[in-house]
Coordinates of C-alpha atoms in Angstrom, one line a residue:
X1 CA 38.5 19.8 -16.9
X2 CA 38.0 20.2 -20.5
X3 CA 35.1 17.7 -21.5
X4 CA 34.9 19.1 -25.0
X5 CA 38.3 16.9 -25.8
X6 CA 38.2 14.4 -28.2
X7 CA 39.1 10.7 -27.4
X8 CA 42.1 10.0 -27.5
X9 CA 43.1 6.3 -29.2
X10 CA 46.0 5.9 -27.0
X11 CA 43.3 6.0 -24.0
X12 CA 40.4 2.9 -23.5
X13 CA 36.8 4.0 -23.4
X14 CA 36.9 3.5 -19.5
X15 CA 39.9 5.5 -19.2
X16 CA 38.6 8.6 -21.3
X17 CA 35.2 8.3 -19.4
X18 CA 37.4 8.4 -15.9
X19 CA 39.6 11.3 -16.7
X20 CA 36.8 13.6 -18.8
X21 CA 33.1 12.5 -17.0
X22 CA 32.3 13.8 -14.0
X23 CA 31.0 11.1 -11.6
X24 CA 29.2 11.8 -8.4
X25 CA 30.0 9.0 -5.6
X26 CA 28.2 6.8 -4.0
X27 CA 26.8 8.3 -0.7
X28 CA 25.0 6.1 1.8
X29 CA 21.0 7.2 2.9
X30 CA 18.5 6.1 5.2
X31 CA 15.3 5.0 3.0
X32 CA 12.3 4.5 4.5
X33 CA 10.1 1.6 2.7
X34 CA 7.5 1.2 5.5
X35 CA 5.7 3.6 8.0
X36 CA 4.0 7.1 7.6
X37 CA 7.2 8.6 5.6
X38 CA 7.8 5.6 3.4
X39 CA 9.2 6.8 0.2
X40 CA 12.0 9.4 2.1
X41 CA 15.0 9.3 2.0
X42 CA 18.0 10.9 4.5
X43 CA 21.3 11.7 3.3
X44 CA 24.1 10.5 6.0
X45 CA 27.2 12.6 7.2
X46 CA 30.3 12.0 8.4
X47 CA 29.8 11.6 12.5
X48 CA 26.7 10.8 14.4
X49 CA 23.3 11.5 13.5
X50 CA 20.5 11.0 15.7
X51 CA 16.6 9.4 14.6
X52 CA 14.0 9.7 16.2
X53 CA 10.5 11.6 16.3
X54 CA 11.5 15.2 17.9
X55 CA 11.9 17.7 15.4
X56 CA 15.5 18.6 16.6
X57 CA 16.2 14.9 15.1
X58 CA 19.1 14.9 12.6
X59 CA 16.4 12.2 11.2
X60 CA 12.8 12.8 11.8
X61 CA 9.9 10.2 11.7
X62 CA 6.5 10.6 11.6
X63 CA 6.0 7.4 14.5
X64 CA 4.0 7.3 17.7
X65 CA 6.0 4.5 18.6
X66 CA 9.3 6.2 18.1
X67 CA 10.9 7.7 21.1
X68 CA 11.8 11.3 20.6
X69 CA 15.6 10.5 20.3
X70 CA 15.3 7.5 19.6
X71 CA 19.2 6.2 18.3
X72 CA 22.1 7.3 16.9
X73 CA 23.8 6.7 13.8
X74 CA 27.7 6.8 13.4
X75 CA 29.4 6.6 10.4
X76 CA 32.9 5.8 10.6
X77 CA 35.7 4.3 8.7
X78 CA 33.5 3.2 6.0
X79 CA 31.6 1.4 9.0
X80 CA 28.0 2.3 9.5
X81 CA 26.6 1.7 13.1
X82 CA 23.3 2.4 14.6
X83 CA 22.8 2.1 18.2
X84 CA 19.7 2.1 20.8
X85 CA 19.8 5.7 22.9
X86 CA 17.4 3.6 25.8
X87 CA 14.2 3.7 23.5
X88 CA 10.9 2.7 24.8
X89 CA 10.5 0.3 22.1
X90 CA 13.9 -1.1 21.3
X91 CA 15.5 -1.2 17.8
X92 CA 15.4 -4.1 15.3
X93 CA 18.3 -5.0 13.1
X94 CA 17.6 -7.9 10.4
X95 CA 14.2 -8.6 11.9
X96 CA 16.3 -9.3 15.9
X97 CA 16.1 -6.8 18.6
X98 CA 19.8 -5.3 19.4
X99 CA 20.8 -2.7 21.1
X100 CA 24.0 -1.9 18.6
X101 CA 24.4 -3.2 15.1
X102 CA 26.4 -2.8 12.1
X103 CA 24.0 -1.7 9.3
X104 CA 24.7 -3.4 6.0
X105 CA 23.4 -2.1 2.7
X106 CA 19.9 -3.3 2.4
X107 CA 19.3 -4.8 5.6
X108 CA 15.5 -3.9 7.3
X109 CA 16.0 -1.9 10.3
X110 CA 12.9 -1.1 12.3
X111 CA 12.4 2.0 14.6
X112 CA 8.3 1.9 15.6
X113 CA 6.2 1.0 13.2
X114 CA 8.8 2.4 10.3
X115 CA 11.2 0.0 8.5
X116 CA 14.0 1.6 6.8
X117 CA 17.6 0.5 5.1
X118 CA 20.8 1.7 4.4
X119 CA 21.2 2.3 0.3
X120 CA 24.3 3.9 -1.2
X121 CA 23.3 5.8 -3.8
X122 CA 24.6 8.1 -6.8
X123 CA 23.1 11.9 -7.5
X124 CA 21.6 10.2 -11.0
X125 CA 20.2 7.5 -9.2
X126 CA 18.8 9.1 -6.8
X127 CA 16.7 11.7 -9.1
X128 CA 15.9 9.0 -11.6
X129 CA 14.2 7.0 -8.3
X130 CA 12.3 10.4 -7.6
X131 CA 11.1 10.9 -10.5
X132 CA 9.9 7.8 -10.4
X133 CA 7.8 7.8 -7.0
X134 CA 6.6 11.0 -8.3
X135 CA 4.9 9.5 -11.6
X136 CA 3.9 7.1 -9.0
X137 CA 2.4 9.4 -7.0
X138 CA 1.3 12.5 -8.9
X139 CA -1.6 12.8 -11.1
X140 CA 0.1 14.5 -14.1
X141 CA -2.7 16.7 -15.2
X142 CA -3.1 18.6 -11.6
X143 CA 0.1 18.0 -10.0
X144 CA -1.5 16.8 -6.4
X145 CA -1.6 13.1 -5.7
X146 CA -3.6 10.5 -7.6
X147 CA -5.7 8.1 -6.0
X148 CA -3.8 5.3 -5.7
X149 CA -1.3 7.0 -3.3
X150 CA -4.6 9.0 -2.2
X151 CA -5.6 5.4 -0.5
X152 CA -2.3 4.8 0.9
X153 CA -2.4 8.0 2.7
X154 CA -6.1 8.0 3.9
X155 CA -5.3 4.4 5.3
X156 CA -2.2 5.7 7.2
X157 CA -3.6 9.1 8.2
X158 CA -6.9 6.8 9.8
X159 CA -4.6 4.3 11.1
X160 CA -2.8 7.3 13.3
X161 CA -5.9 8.6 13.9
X162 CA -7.4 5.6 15.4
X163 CA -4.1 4.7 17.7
X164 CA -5.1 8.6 19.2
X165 CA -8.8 8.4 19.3
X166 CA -8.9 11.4 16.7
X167 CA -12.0 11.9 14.5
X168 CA -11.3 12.0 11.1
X169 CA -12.9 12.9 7.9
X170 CA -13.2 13.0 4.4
X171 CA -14.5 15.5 1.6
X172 CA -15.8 14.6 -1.9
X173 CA -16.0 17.4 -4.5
X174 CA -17.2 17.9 -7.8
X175 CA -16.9 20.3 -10.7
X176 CA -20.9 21.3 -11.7
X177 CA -21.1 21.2 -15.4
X178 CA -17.7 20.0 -16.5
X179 CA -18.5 18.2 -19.7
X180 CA -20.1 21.7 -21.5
X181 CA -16.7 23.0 -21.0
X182 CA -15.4 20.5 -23.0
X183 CA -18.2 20.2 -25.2
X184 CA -18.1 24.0 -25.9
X185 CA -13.9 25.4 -25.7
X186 CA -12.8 22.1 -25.9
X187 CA -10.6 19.7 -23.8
X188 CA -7.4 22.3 -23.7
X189 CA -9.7 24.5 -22.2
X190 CA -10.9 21.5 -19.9
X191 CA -7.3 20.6 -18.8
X192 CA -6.7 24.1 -18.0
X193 CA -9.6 24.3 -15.6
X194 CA -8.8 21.4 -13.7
X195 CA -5.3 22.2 -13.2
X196 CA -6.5 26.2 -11.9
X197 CA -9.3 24.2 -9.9
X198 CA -6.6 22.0 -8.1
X199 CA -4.3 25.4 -7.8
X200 CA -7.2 27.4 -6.4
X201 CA -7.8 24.2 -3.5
X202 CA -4.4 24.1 -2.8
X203 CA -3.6 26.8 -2.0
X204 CA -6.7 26.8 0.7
X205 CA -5.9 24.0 2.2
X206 CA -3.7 23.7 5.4
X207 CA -0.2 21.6 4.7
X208 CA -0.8 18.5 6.5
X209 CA -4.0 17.8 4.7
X210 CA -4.4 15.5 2.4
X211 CA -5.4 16.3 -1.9
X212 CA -5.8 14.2 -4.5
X213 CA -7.8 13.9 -7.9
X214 CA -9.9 11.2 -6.9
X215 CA -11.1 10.8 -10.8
X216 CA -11.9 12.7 -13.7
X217 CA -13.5 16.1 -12.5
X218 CA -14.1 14.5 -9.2
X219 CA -11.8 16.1 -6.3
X220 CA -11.0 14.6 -2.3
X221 CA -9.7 15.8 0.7
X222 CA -8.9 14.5 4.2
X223 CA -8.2 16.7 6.7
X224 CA -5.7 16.5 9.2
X225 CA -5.7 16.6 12.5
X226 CA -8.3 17.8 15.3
X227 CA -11.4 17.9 13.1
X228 CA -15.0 19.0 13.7
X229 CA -18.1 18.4 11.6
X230 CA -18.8 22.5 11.4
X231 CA -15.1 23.3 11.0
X232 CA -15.3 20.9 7.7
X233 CA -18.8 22.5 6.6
X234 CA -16.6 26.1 7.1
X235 CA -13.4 24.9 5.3
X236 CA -15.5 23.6 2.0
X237 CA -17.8 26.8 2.0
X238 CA -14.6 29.0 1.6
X239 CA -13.2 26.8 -0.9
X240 CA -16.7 26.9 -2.6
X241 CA -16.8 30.0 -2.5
X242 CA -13.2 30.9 -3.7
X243 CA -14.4 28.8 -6.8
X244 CA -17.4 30.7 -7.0
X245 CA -15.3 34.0 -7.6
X246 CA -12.5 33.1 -9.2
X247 CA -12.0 33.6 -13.2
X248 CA -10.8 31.1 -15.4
X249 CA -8.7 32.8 -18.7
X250 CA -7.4 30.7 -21.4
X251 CA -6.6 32.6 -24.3
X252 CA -8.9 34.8 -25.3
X253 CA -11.8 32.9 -23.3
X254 CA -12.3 33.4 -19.7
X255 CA -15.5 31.4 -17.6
X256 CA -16.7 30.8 -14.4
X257 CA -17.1 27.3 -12.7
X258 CA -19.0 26.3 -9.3
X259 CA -18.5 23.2 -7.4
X260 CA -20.4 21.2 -5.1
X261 CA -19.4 19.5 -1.4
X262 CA -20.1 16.3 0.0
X263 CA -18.1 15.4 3.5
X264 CA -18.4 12.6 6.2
X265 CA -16.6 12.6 9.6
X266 CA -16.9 9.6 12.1
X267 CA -14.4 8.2 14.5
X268 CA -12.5 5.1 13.6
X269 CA -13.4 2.4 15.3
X270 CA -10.9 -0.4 16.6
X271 CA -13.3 -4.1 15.7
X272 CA -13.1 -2.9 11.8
X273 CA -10.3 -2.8 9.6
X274 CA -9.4 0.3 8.5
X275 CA -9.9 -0.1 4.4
X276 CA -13.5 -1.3 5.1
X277 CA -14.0 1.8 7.4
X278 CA -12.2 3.8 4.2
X279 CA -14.2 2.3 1.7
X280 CA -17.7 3.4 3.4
X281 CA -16.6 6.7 4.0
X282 CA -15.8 7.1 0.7
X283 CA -19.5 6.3 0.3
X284 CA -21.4 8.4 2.6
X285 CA -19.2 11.4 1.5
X286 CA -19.9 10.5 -2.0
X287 CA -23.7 10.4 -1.0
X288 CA -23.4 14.0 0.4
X289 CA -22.1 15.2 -2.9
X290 CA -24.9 13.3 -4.5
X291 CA -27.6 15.0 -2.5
X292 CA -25.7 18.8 -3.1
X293 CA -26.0 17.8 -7.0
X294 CA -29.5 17.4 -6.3
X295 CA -30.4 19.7 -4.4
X296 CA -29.2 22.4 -6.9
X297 CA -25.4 22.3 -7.3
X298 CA -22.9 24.7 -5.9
X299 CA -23.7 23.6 -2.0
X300 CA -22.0 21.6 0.7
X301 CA -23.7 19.0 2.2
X302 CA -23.1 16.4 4.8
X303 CA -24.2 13.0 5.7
X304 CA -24.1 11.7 9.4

């Protein structure tokens, strides 16, 4: 296909854009808008595909109250069909428990606590809507969340945690000094630090936990899964300490940083709702970090 041609005024605009423009088609997906994985998005084939929590799922969902297999998916003859593969908890079409439905584009279908719907979408489309959730999502500066979708995922990683009886926790951390980097090589030089700081973290930090600049030079963390309070106080002192160590070049200037460690773990408890329970451990870990300020910087300390 030569694109390069020139119109031709024999041809209409649509016509020329037909024969010499590539167009991807439409494909139908599975988009999930509520649950733990809201925001992903499955590509259908041709065939069955089967949902459900177990990883060997064609379509895996992070749900407790999904069955490991929990239905199947056929598309066929332009038909899209999802039916129940004797769930636990049934699926819901259009708001109605069924045990087979058609699935029309846009129409809520529930599986657990997870809502999803059926989208037909372009290539384009489909990286313009990324890019999107990502500015949505990503602090642009560090490239680890930002804190509105930090909140999000605290309150679904505590609402998990609290359906399992799982202690959970949260660190607070804080660059010592940042404002005389600024002050003294400037704010290129302050960019550059934070982005290296948020590098160094990550790449400490197990997958399934959860990063994000909580503001300015001001770092948080929740870690996943089975937690204790001195596992905590060990992950932050190797992260401190990895700090500690590390060099930080730009240009011709290279420094050294330290941070300090402020962390709160608790159980979740089932009378509260789980943004007020957020909101105070927010607090107390941000009172740790207060008292390791105080008590000379470059510490980790812990509030009960």
């Amino acid at each position: 296909m030569d694109n390069n041609r020139p119109f031709d005024p024999n041809e209409t605009i649509v016509e020329h854009l037909q024969t010499h423009i590539e167009i991807s088609p439409r494909q139908p997906h599975v988009v999930l808008f509520i649950g733990p994985d809201s925001g992903k998005r499955f590509k259908l084939r041709p065939g069955t595909m089967t949902i459900g929590r177990a990883p060997e799922a064609d379509i895996t969902i992070e749900d407790d109250w999904a069955s490991r297999i929990h239905a199947v998916i056929e598309w066929a003859d332009e038909v899209i069909r999802i039916k129940d593969n004797g769930s636990t908890n049934g699926i819901y079409v259009d708001y109605r428990r069924v045990d087979s439905a058609i699935l029309a584009q846009g129409v809520p279908l529930q599986i657990g606590h997870s809502v999803m719907k059926v989208d037909f979408k372009d290539d384009a489309e489909i990286r313009l809507e990324e890019d999107l959730l990502r500015n949505a999502c990503i602090d642009g500066l560090t490239g680890i969340f930002n804190r509105q979708h930090f909140m999000k995922r605290a309150i679904e990683e505590y609402s998990y945690a609290r359906r399992n009886g799982l202690p959970v926790g949260l660190i607070m951390i804080d660059i010592d000094r940042f404002k005389p980097i600024n002050d003294t090589h400037g704010h290129q030089m302050g960019d550059f630090v934070l982005n290296k700081f948020a590098s160094v973290i990550n790449q400490l930090k197990r997958k399934e936990d959860i990063f994000a600049r909580y503001g300015g030079e001001e770092f948080v963390i929740i870690p996943c899964g089975q937690i204790r309070m001195d596992d905590v106080f060990g992950f932050c002192e190797r992260i401190r300490h990895a700090i500690e160590v590390c060099e930080f070049r730009f240009g011709d200037t290279t420094i050294r940083i330290t941070a300090s460690f402020g962390f709160h773990t608790c159980k979740i408890a089932k009378n509260k709702k789980i943004e007020t329970q957020l909101n105070a451990m927010i607090k107390k870990a941000d009172q740790a970090l207060y008292n390791a300020k105080e008590n000379g910087r470059n510490r980790t300390e812990y509030l009960l």
